Structure formats: C-alpha cells, structure tokens
PDB file of C-alpha atoms in Angstrom:
ATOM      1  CA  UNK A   1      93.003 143.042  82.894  1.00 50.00           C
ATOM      2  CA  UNK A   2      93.512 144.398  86.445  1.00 47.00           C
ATOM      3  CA  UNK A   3      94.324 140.921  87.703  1.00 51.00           C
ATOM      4  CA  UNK A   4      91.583 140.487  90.301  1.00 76.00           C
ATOM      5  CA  UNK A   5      89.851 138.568  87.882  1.00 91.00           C
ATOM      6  CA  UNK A   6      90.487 137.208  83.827  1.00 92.00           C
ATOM      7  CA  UNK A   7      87.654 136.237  81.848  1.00 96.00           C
ATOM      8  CA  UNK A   8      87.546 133.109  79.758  1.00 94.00           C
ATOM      9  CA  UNK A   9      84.840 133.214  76.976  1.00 94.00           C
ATOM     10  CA  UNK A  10      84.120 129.784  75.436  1.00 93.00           C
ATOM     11  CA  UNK A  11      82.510 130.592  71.853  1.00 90.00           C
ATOM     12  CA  UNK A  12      81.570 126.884  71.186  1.00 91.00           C
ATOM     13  CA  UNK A  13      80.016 126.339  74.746  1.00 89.00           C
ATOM     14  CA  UNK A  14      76.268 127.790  73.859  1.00 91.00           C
ATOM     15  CA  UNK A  15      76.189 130.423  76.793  1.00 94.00           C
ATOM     16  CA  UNK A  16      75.381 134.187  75.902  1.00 96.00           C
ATOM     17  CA  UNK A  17      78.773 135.511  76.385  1.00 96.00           C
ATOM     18  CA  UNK A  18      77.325 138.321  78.857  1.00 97.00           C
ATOM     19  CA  UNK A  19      75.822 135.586  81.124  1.00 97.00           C
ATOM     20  CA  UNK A  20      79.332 133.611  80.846  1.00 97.00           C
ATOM     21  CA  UNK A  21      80.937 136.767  82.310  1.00 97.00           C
ATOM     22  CA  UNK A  22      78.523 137.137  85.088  1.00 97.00           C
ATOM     23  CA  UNK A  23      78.758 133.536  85.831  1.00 96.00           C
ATOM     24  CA  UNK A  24      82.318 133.901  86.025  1.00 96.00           C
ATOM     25  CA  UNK A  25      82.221 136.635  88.627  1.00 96.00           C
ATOM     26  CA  UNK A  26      79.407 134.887  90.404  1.00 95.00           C
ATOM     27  CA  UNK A  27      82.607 132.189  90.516  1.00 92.00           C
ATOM     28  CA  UNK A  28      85.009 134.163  92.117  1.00 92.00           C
ATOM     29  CA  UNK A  29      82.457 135.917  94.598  1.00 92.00           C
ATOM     30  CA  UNK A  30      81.646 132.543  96.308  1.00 88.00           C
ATOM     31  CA  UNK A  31      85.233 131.184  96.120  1.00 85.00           C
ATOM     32  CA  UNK A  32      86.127 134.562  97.935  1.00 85.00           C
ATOM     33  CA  UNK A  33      88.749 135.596  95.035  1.00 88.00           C
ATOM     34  CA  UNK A  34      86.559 138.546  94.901  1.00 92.00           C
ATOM     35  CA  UNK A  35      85.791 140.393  97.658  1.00 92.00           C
ATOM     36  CA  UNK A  36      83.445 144.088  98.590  1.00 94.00           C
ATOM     37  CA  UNK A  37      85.535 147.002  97.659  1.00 95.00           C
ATOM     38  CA  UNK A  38      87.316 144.815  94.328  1.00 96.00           C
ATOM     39  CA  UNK A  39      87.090 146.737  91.060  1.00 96.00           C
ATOM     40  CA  UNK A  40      86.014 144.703  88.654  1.00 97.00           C
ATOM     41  CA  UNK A  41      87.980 145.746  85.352  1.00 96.00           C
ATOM     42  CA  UNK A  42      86.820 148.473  82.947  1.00 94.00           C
ATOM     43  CA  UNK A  43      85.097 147.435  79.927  1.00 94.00           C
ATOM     44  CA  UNK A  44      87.065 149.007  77.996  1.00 94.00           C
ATOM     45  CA  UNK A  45      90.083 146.315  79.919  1.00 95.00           C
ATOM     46  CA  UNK A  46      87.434 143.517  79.184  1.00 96.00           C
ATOM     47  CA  UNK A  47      86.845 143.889  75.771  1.00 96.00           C
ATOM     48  CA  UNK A  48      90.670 144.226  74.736  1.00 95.00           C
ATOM     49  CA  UNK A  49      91.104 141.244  76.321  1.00 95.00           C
ATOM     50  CA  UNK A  50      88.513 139.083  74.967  1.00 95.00           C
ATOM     51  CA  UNK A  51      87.994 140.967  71.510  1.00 94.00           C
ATOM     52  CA  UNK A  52      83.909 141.148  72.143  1.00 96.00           C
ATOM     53  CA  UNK A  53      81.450 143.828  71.937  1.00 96.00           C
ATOM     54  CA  UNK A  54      81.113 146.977  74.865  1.00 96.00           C
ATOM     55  CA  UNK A  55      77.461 146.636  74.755  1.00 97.00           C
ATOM     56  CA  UNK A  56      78.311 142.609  76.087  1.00 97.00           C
ATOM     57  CA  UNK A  57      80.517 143.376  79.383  1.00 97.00           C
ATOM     58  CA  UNK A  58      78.161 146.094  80.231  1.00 96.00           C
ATOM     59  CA  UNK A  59      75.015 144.458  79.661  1.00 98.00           C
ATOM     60  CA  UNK A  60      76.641 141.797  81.862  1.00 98.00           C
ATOM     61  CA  UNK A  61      77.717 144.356  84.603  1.00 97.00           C
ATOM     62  CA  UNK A  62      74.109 145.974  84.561  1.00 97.00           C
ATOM     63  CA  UNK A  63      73.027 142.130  85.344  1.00 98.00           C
ATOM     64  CA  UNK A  64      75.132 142.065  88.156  1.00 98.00           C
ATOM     65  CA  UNK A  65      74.453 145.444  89.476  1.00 97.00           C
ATOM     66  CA  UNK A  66      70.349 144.401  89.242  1.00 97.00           C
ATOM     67  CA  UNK A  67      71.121 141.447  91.474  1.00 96.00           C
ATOM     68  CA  UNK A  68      72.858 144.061  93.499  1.00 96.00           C
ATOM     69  CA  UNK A  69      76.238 142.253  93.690  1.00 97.00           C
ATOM     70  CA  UNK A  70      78.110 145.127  92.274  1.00 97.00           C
ATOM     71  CA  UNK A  71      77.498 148.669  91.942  1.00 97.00           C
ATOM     72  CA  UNK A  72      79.088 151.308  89.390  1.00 94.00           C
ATOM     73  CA  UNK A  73      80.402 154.027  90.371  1.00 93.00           C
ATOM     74  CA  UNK A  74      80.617 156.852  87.754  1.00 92.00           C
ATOM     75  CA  UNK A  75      84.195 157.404  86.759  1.00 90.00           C
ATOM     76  CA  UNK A  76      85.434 154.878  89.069  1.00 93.00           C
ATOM     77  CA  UNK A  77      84.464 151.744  87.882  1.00 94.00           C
ATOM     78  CA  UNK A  78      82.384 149.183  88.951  1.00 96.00           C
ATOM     79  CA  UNK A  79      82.846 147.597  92.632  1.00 97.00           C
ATOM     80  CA  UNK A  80      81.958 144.531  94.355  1.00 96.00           C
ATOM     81  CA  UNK A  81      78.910 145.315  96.650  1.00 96.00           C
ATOM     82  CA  UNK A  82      78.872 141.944  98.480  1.00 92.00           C
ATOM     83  CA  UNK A  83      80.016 138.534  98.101  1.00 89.00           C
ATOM     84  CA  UNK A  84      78.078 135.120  97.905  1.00 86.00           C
ATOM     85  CA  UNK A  85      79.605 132.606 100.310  1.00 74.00           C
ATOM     86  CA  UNK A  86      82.087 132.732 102.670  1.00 66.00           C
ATOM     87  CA  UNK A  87      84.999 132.085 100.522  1.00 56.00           C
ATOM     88  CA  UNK A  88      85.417 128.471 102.095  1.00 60.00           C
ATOM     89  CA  UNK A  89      85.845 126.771  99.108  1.00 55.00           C
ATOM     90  CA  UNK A  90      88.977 128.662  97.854  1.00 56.00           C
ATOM     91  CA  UNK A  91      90.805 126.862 100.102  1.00 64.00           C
ATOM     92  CA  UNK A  92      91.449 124.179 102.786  1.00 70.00           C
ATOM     93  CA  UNK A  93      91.041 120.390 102.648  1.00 77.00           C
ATOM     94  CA  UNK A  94      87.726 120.232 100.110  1.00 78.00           C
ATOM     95  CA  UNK A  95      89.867 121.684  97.809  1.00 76.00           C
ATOM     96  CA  UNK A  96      92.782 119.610  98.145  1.00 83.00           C
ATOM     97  CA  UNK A  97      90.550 116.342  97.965  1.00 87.00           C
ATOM     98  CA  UNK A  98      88.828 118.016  94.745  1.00 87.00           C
ATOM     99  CA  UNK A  99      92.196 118.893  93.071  1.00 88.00           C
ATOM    100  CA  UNK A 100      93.486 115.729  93.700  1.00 92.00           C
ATOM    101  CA  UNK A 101      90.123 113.895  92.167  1.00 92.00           C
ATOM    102  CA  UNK A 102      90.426 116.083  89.050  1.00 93.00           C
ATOM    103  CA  UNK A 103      94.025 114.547  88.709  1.00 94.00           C
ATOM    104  CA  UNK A 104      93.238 110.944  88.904  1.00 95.00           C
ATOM    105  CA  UNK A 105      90.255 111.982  86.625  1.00 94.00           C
ATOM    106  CA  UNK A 106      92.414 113.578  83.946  1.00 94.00           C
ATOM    107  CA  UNK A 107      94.924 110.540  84.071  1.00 95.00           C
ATOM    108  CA  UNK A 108      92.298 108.108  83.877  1.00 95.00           C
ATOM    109  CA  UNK A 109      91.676 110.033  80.367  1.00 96.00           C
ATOM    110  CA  UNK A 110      88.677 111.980  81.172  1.00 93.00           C
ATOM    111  CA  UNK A 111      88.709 115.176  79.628  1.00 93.00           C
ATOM    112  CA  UNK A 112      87.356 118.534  81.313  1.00 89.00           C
ATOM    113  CA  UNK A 113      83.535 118.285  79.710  1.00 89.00           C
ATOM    114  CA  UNK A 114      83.535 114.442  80.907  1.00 91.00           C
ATOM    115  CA  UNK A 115      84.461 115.835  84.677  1.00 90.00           C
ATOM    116  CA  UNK A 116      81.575 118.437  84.789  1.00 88.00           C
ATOM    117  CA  UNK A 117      79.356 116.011  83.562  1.00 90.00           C
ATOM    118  CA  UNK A 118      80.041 113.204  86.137  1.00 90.00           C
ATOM    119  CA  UNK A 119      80.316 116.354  89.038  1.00 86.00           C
ATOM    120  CA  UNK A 120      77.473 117.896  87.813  1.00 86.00           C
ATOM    121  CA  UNK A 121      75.238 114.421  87.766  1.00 88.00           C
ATOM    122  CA  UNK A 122      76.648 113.728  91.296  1.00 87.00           C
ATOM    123  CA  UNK A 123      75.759 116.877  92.280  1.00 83.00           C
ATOM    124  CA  UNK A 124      72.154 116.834  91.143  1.00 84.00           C
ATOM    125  CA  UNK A 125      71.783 113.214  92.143  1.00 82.00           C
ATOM    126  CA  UNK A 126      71.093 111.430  89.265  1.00 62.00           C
ATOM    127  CA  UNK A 127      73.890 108.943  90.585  1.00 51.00           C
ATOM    128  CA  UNK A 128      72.624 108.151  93.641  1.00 53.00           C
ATOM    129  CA  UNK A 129      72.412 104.442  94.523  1.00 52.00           C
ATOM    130  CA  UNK A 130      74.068 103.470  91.248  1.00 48.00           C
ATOM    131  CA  UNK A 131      77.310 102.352  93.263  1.00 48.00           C
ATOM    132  CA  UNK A 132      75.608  99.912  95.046  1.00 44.00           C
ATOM    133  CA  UNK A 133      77.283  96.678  94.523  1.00 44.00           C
ATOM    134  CA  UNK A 134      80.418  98.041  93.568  1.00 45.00           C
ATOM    135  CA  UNK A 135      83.498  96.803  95.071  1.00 45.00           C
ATOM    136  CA  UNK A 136      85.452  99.752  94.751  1.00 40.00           C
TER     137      UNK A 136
END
C-alpha cells in the first residue's frame, strides 16, 4: 500500500471487515501516524493487499467520510480531513512503560488476546479494588 498505513484483517476475529478497516484508521488518527492532508491508499491498493471485496474498503471509506474524518476527492483519492487526538500516545514515556508491560506480559506466557483482555478489563474497570491485599 502507500505506506502511511497497512491494514491487517483478522477473518476469525468476528468484526465486519469494513468496520475493522475504519477502526484501524480511527487507530492511527489518534496515535498521530495519520495526519490532515495523508492519502489514505486507493481501494484498488487495499484490496490487492488484503484480497477482499471493493464494495468493503469503500463502504468503509464512505463510513469515515460520514463521520467527516476523511473526505474523497474525485480522482485524487481519499484524504485525512482531521485527526482524533493529539498524537500523544505515539510516543514518549506512556509508550515506553506500555511496551515494556507488553514484554513482561508476553514472557510471562500471555498471548496477545489474553493482553487485550486484562487492558481492556482495566480499562473499563471491572478490576478495580481486586488488588487489594496483594503484596505485589
């Protein structure tokens, strides 16, 4: 694709593919790896790349387009309109600490699902006051 961005497409994970692209480039709009003025890449770039339908990328472009992220441009493409965040996360000490907790995650043999699921109930605090006690 035009490297700005690569979509991943997880076939076992449940998620319409379309709504797995525009989460994706939700992603990269708050992380800041996608910026106004970014071409997103051409359908026609997306579905070589991921072998899946035309009607798919754009139905997931119009999506983005209605939330008024990105806007296409006829013959052009279709551009970032705005971003969601400030791009804080990409980088800088939160990210450090994260990457590093991933790693002592992974070597205390949890896989990727396992992570999201502890983050995510974290997160949503279903954990809290569950360490209370602990000696850790």
């Amino acid at each position: 694709m035009n490297g700005v961005i690569d979509y991943r497409i997880d076939r076992r994970s449940g998620l319409a593919t379309y709504l797995q692209i525009v989460q994706q480039t939700k992603q990269a709009l708050r992380l800041g790896l996608l910026k106004p003025g970014d071409r997103l890449p051409t359908a026609r770039e997306v579905v070589e790349a991921l072998a899946i339908n035309p009607n798919t990328v754009l139905k997931a472009y119009r999506e983005l387009e209605r939330e008024g992220l990105v806007e296409g441009r006829r013959g052009l493409g279709t551009f970032v309109r705005r971003t969601l965040g400030e791009g804080r996360a990409a980088d800088g000490a939160l990210r450090a600490e994260l990457a590093a907790w991933v790693e002592r995650a992974r070597r205390a043999g949890l896989e990727q699902d396992d992570m999201t699921a502890l983050f995510t109930s974290v997160l949503s605090g279903a954990d809290s006051g569950t360490n209370e006690g602990d000696d850790a």
